[in-house]
mmCIF file of C-alpha atoms in Angstrom:
data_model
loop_
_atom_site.group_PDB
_atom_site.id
_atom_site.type_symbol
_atom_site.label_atom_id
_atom_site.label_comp_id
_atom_site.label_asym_id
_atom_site.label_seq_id
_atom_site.Cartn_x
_atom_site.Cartn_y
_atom_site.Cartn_z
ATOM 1 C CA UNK A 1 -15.067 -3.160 111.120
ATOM 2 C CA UNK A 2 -11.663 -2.426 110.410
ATOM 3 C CA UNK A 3 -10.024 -5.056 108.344
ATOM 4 C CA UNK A 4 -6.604 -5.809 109.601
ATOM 5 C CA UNK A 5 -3.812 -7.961 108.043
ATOM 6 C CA UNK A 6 -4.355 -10.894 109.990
ATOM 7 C CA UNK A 7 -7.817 -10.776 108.835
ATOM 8 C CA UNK A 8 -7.028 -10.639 105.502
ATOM 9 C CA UNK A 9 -4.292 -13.740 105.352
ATOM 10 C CA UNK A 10 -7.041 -15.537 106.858
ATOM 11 C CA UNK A 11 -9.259 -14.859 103.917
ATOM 12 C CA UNK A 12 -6.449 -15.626 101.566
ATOM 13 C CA UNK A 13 -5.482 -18.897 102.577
ATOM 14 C CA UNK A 14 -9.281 -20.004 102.475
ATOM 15 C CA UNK A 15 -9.076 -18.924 98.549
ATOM 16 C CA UNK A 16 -8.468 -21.898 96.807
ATOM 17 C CA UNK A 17 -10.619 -23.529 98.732
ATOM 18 C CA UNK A 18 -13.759 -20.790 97.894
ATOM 19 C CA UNK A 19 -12.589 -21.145 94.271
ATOM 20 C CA UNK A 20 -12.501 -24.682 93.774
ATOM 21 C CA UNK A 21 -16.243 -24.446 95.287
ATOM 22 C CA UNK A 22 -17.129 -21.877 93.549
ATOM 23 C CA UNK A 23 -16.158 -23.291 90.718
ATOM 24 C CA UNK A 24 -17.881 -26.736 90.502
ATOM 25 C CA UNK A 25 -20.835 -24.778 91.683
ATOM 26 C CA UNK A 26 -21.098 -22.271 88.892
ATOM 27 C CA UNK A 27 -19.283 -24.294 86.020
ATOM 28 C CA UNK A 28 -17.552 -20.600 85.127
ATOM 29 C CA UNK A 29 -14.044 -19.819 86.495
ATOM 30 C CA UNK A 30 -14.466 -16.128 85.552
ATOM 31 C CA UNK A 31 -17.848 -16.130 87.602
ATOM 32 C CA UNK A 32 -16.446 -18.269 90.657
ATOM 33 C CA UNK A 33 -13.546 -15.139 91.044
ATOM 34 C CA UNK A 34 -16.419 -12.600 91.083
ATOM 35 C CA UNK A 35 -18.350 -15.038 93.551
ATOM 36 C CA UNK A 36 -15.246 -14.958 96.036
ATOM 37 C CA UNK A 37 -14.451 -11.364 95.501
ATOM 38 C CA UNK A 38 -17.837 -11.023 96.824
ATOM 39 C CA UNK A 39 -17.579 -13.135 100.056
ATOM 40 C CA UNK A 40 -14.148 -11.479 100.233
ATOM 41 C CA UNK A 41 -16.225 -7.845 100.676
ATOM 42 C CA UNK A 42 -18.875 -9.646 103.221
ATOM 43 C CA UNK A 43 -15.701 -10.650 105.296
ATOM 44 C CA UNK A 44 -14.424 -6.911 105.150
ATOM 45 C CA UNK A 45 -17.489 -6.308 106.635
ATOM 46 C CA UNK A 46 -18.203 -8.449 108.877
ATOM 47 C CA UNK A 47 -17.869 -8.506 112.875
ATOM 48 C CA UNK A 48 -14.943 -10.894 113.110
ATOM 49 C CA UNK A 49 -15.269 -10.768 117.025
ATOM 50 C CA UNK A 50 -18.426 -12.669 116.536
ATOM 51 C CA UNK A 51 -17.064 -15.480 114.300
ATOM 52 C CA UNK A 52 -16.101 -18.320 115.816
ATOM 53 C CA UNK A 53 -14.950 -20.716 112.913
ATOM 54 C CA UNK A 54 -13.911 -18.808 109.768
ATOM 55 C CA UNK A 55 -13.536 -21.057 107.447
ATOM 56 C CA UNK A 56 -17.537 -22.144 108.269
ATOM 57 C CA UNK A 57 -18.601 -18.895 107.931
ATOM 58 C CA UNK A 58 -16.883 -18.173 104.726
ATOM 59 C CA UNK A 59 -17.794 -21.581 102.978
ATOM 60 C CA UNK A 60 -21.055 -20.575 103.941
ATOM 61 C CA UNK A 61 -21.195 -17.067 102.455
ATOM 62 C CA UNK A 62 -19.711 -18.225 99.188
ATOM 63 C CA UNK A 63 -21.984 -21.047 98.666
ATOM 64 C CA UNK A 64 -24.994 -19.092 99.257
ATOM 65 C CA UNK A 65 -23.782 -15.670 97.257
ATOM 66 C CA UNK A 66 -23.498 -18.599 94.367
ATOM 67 C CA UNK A 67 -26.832 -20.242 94.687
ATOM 68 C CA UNK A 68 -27.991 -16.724 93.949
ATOM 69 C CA UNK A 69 -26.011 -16.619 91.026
ATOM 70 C CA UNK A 70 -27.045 -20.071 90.182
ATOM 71 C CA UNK A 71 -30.769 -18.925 89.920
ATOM 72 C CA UNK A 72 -29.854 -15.673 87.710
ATOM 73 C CA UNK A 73 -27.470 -18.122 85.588
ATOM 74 C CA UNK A 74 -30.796 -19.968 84.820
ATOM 75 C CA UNK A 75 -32.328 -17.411 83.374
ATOM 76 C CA UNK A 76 -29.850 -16.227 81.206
ATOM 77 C CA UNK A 77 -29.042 -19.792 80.089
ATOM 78 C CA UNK A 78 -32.441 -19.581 78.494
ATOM 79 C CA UNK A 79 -31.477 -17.041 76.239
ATOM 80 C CA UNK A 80 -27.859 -18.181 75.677
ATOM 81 C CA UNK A 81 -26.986 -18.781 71.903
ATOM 82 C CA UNK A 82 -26.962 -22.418 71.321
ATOM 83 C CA UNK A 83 -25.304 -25.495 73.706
ATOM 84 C CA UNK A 84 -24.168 -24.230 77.104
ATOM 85 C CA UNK A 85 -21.217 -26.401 78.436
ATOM 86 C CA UNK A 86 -18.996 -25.440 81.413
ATOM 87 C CA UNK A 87 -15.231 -23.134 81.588
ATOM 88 C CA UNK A 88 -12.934 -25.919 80.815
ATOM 89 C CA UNK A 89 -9.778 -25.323 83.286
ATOM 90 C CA UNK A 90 -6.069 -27.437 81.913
ATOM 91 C CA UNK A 91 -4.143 -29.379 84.049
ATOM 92 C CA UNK A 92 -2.188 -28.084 87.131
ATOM 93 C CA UNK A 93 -4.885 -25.171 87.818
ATOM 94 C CA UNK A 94 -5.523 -24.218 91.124
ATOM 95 C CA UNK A 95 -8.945 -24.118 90.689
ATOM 96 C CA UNK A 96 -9.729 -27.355 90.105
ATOM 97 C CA UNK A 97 -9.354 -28.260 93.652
ATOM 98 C CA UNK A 98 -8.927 -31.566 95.495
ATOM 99 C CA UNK A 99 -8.323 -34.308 93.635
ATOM 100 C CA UNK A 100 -6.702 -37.491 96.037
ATOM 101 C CA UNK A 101 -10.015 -39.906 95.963
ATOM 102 C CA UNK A 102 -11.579 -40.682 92.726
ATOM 103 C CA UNK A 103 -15.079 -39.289 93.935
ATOM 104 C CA UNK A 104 -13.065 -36.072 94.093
ATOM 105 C CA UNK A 105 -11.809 -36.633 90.462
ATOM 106 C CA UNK A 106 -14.433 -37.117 88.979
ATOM 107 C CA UNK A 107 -16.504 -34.568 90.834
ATOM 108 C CA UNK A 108 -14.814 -32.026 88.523
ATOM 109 C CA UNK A 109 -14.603 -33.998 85.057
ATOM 110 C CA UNK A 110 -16.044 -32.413 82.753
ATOM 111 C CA UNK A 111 -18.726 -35.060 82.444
ATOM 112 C CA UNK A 112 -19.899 -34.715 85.529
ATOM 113 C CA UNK A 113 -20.158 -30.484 85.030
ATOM 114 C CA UNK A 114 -22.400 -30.939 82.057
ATOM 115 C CA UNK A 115 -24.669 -33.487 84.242
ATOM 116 C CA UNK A 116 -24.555 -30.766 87.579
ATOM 117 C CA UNK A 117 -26.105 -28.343 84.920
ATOM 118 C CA UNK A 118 -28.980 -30.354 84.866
ATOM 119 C CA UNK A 119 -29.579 -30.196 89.015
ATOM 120 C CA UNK A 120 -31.412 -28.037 91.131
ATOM 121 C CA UNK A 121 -29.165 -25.031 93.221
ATOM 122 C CA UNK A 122 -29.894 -27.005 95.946
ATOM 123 C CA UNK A 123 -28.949 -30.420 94.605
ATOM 124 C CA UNK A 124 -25.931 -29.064 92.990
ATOM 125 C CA UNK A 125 -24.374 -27.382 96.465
ATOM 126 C CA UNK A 126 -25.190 -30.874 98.375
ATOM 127 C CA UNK A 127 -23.023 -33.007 96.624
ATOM 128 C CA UNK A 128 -20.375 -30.643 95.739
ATOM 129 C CA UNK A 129 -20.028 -29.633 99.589
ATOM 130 C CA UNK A 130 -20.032 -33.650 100.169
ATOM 131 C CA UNK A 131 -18.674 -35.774 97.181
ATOM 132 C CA UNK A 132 -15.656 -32.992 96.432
ATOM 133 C CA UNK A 133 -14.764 -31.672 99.816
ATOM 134 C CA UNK A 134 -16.251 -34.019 101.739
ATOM 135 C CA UNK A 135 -18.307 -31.812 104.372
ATOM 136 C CA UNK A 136 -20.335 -34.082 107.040
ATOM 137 C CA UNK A 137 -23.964 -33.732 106.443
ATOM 138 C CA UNK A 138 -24.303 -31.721 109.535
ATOM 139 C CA UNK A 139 -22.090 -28.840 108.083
ATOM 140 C CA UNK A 140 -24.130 -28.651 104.648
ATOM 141 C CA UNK A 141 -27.185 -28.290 106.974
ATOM 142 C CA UNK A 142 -25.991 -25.798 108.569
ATOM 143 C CA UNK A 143 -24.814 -24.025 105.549
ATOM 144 C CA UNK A 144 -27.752 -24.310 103.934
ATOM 145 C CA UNK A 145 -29.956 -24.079 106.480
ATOM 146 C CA UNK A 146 -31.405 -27.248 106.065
ATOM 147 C CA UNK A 147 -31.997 -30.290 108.275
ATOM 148 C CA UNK A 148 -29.148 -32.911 108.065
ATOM 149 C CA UNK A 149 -31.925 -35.868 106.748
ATOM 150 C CA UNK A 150 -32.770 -33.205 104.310
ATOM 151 C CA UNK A 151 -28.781 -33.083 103.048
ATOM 152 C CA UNK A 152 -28.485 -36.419 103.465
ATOM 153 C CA UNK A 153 -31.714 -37.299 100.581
ATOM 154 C CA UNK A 154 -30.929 -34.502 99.069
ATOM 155 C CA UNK A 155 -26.767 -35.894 98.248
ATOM 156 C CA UNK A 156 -28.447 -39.188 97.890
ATOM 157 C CA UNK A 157 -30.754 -38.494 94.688
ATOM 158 C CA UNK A 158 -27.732 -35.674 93.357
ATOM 159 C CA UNK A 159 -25.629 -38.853 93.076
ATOM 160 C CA UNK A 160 -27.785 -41.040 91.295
ATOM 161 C CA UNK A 161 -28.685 -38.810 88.613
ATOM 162 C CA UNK A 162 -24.865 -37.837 88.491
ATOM 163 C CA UNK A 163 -24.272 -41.782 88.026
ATOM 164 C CA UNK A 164 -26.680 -42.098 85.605
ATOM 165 C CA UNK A 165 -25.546 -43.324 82.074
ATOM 166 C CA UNK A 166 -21.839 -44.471 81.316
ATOM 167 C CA UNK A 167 -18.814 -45.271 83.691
ATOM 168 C CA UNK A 168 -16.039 -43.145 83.582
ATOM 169 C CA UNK A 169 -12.626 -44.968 83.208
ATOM 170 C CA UNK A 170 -10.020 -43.319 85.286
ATOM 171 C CA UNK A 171 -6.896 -42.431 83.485
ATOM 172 C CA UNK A 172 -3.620 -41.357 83.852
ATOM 173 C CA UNK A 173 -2.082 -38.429 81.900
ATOM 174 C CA UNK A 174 -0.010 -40.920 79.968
ATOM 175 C CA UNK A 175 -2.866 -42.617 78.930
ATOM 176 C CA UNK A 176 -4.853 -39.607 77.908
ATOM 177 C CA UNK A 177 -2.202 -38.331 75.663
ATOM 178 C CA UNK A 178 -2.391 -41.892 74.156
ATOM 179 C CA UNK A 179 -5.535 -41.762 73.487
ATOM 180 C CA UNK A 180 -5.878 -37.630 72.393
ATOM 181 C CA UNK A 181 -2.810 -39.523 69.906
ATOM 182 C CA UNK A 182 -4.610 -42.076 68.455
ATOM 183 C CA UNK A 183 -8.122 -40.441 68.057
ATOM 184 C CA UNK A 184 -6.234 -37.075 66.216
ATOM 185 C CA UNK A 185 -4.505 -39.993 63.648
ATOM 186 C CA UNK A 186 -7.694 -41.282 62.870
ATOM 187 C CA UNK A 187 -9.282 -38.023 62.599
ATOM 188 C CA UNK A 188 -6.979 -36.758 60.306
ATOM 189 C CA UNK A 189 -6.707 -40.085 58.414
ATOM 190 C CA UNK A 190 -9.623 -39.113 56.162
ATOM 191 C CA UNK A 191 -11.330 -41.683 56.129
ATOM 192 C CA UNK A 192 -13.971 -42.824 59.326
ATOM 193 C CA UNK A 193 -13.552 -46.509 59.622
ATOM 194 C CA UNK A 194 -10.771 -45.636 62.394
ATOM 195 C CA UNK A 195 -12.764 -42.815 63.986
ATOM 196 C CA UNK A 196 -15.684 -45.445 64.470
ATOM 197 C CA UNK A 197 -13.783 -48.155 65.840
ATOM 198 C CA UNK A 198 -12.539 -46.204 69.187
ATOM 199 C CA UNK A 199 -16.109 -44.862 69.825
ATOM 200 C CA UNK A 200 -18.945 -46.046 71.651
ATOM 201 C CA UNK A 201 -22.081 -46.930 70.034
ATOM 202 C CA UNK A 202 -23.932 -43.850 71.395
ATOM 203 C CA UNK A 203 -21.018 -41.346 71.402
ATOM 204 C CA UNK A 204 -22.174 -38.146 70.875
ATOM 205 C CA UNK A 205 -20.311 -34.720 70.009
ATOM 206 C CA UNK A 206 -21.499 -31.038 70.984
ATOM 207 C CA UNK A 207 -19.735 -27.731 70.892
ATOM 208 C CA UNK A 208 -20.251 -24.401 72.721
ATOM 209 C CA UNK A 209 -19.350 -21.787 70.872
ATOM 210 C CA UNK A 210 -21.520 -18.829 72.384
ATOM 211 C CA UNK A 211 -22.860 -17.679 69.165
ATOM 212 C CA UNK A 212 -19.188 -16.015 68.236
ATOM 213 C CA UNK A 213 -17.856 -19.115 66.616
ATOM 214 C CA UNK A 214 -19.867 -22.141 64.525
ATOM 215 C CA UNK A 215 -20.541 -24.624 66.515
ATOM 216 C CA UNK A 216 -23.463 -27.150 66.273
ATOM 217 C CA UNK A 217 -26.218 -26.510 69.356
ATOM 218 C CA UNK A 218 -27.719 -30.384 68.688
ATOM 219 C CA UNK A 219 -25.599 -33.125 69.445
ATOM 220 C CA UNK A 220 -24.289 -35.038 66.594
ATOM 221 C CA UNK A 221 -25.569 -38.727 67.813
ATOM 222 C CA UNK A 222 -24.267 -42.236 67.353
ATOM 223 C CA UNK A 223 -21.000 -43.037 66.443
ATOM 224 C CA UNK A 224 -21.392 -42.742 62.537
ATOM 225 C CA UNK A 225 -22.571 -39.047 63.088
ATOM 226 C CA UNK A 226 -19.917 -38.625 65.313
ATOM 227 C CA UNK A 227 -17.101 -39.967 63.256
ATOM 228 C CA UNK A 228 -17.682 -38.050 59.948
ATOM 229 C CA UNK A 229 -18.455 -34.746 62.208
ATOM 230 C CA UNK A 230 -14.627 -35.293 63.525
ATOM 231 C CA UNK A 231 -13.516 -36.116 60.233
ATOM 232 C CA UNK A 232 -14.974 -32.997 58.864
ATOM 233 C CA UNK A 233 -14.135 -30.848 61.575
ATOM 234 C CA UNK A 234 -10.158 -31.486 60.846
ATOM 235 C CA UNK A 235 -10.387 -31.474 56.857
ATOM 236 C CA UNK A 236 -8.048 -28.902 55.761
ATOM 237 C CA UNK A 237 -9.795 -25.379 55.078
ATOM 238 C CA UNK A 238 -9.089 -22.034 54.328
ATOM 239 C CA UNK A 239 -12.117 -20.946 55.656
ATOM 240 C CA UNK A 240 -11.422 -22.210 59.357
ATOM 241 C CA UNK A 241 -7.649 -20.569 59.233
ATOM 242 C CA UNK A 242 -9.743 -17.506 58.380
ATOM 243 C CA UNK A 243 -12.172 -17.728 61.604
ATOM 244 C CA UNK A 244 -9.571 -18.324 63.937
ATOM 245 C CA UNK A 245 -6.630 -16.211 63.275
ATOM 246 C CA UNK A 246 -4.396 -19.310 61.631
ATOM 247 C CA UNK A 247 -3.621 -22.354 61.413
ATOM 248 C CA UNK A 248 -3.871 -23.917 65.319
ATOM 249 C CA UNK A 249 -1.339 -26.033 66.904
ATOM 250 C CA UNK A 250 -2.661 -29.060 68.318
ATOM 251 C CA UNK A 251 -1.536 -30.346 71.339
ATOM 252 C CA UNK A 252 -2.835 -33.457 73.562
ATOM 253 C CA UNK A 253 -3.303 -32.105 76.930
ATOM 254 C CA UNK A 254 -6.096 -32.655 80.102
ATOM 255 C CA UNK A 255 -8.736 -30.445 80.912
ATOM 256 C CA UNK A 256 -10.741 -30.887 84.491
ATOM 257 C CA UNK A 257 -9.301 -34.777 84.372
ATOM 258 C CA UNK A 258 -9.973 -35.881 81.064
ATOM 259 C CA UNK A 259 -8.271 -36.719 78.045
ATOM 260 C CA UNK A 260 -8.549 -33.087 75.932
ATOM 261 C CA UNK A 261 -7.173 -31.516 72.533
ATOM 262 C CA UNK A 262 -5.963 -28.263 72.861
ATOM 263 C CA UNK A 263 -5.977 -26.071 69.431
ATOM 264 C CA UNK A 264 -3.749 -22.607 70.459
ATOM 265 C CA UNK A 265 -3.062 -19.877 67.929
ATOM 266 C CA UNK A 266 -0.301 -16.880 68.650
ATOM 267 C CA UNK A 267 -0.257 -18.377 72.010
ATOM 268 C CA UNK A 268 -4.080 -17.945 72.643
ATOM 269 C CA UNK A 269 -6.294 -20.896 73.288
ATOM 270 C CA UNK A 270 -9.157 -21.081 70.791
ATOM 271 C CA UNK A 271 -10.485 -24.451 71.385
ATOM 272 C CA UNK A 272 -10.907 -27.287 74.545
ATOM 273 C CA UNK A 273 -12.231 -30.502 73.194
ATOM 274 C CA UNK A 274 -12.570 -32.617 76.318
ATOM 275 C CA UNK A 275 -12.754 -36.453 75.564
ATOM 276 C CA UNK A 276 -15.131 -38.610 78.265
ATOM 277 C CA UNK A 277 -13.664 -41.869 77.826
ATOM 278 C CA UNK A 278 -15.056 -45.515 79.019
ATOM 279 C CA UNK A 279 -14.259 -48.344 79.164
ATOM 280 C CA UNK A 280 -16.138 -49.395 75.858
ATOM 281 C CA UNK A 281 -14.512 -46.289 74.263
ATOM 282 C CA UNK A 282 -15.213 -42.616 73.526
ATOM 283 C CA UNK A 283 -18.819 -41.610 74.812
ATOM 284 C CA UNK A 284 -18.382 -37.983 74.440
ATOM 285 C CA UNK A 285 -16.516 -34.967 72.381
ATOM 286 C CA UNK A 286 -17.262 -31.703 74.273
ATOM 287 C CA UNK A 287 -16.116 -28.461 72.614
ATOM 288 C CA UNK A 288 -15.154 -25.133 74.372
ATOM 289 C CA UNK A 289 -14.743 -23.027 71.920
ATOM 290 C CA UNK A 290 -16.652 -19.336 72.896
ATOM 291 C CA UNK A 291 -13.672 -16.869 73.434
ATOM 292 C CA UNK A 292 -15.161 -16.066 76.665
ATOM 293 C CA UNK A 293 -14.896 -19.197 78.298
ATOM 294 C CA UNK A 294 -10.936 -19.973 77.407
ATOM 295 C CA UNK A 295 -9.428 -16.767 79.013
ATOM 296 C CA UNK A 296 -8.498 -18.577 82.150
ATOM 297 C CA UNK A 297 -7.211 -21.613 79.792
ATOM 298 C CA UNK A 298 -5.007 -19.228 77.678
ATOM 299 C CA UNK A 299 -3.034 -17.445 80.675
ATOM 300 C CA UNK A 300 -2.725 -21.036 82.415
ATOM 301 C CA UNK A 301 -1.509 -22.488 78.859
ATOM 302 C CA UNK A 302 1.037 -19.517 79.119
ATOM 303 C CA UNK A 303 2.467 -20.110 82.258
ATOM 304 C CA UNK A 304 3.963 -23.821 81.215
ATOM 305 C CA UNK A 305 6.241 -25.459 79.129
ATOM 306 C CA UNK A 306 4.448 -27.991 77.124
ATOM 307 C CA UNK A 307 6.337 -29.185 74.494
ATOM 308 C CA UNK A 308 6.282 -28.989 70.424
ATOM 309 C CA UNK A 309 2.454 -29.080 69.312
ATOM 310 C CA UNK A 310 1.266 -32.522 67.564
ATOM 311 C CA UNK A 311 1.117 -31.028 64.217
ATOM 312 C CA UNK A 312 -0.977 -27.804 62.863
ATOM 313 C CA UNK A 313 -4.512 -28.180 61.712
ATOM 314 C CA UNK A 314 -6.832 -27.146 59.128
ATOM 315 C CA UNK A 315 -3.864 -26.412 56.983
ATOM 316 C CA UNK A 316 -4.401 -26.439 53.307
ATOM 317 C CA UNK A 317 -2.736 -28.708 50.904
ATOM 318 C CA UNK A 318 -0.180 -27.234 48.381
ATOM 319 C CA UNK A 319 -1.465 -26.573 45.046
ATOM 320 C CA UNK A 320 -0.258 -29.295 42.330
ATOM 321 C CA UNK A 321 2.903 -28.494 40.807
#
């Protein structure tokens, strides 16, 4: 079929859309462009004549081109070098999607990623489809080719295991750059009294660094563990100017909703600590920090103004005089 330009501005106004899908589905940004790409070559294709709605058809396409990758991902998850956590995308990308009820919100936190790791394809595409874009059960049935009482248990047991564990406190970007504040003062206070005091009991801290930079594959557990990790992890060194390039600024920022710390060096982001915060404290420090997964974040980081950093870490003391 010959693709003409009316064709293709109907494809391109249905892109965020596919992205923002895409995205949650796959939990990679640079994954959920290829995914799209894809449908975009399947609608170059396609019969147009015969396709009544679109945007259906499309949503459709995409979701299933991704539950192929989803199965694939699986696999190679198996052999991925330590903790796997999701792309982290900052605040203000596209990609991120809709974001006007709080299911929608926190659909995308990066709490909730980590958990939709843990789901089936199937499970996974149900309660995206419903809880972030809110497609009627009949639609997902259709997409999926599935009955609608089959998308309708299926979203049901997705969002109990999603709900599982700790509330999420919803918070403003004011508030998360208070908090990102006051948990960087008492992580660089040296001592971990303060670091303790604004966790939860159970917090727990992991890293991904893709087996190109250190970071721990087992969770560091309880809020003791947690606090002299953090500690340690901003204690002035050398060694960790040396691995990175320099000495990072540190900036408070948000990252897929949540409170985050953003550590950039020459203007490239080299680490995406995403706090989950409730409302007993800290439960969670994620780390992003495998090059491959903070492209996206460094050209978005870029492409805004955001201010004088917070102060630059892992800088070395001055020798005595």
């Amino acid at each position: 079929m010959v693709l003409t330009a009316q064709h293709v501005d109907r494809f391109e106004a249905s892109r965020p859309r596919l992205e923002a899908i895409a995205y949650r589905l796959l939990g990679s940004a640079s994954e959920a462009e290829d995914a799209v790409q894809e449908a975009f070559l399947r609608w170059q294709g396609a019969d147009h004549d015969r396709i009544e709605v679109p945007e259906a058809w499309l949503t459709k396409v995409l979701t299933n081109l991704c539950l192929n990758q989803l199965t694939s991902a699986r696999a190679r998850r198996e052999t991925y070098v330590g903790q796997w956590l999701p792309e982290p995308l900052l605040a203000g990308d596209p990609m991120l999607g809709p974001a006007d009820t709080a299911e929608q919100r926190e659909s995308v936190s990066y709490a909730v990623m980590a958990v939709l790791e843990r789901l089936s394809p199937g499970e996974r595409a149900v309660y995206v489809l419903r809880e972030a874009f809110d497609y009627p059960h009949r639609e997902i049935a259709a997409i999926l080719d599935i009955s609608e009482a089959a998308s309708q248990q299926t979203f049901h047991r997705a969002r109990k295991h999603v709900a599982e564990g700790r509330a999420r406190a919803e918070i403003d970007e004011a508030a998360a750059r208070r908090i990102v504040e006051e948990f960087l003062a008492a992580a660089t206070s040296g001592r971990t009294e303060p670091l303790v005091r604004l966790l939860t009991q159970e917090a727990i801290a992991v890293g991904d660094g893709g087996g190109k930079v250190p970071a721990r594959a087992k969770a560091f557990e309880g809020a003791l563990a947690v606090a002299k990790f953090m500690r340690g992890l901003f204690k002035p060194s050398k060694a960790k100017e040396a691995l990175l390039g320099g000495a990072p600024e540190v900036y408070a920022a948000t990252a897929n909703g949540d409170p985050a710390v953003v550590a950039v060096v020459g203007g490239r982001v080299v680490g995406v600590i995403c706090l989950e915060v409730t409302p007993e404290g800290i439960a969670a420090f994620r780390s992003q920090v495998n090059p491959d997964k903070l492209d996206r974040a460094t050209r978005h980081w870029a492409a805004a103004d955001h201010g004088e950093p917070l102060f630059r870490a892992f800088l070395t003391p001055p020798p005595a005089m």
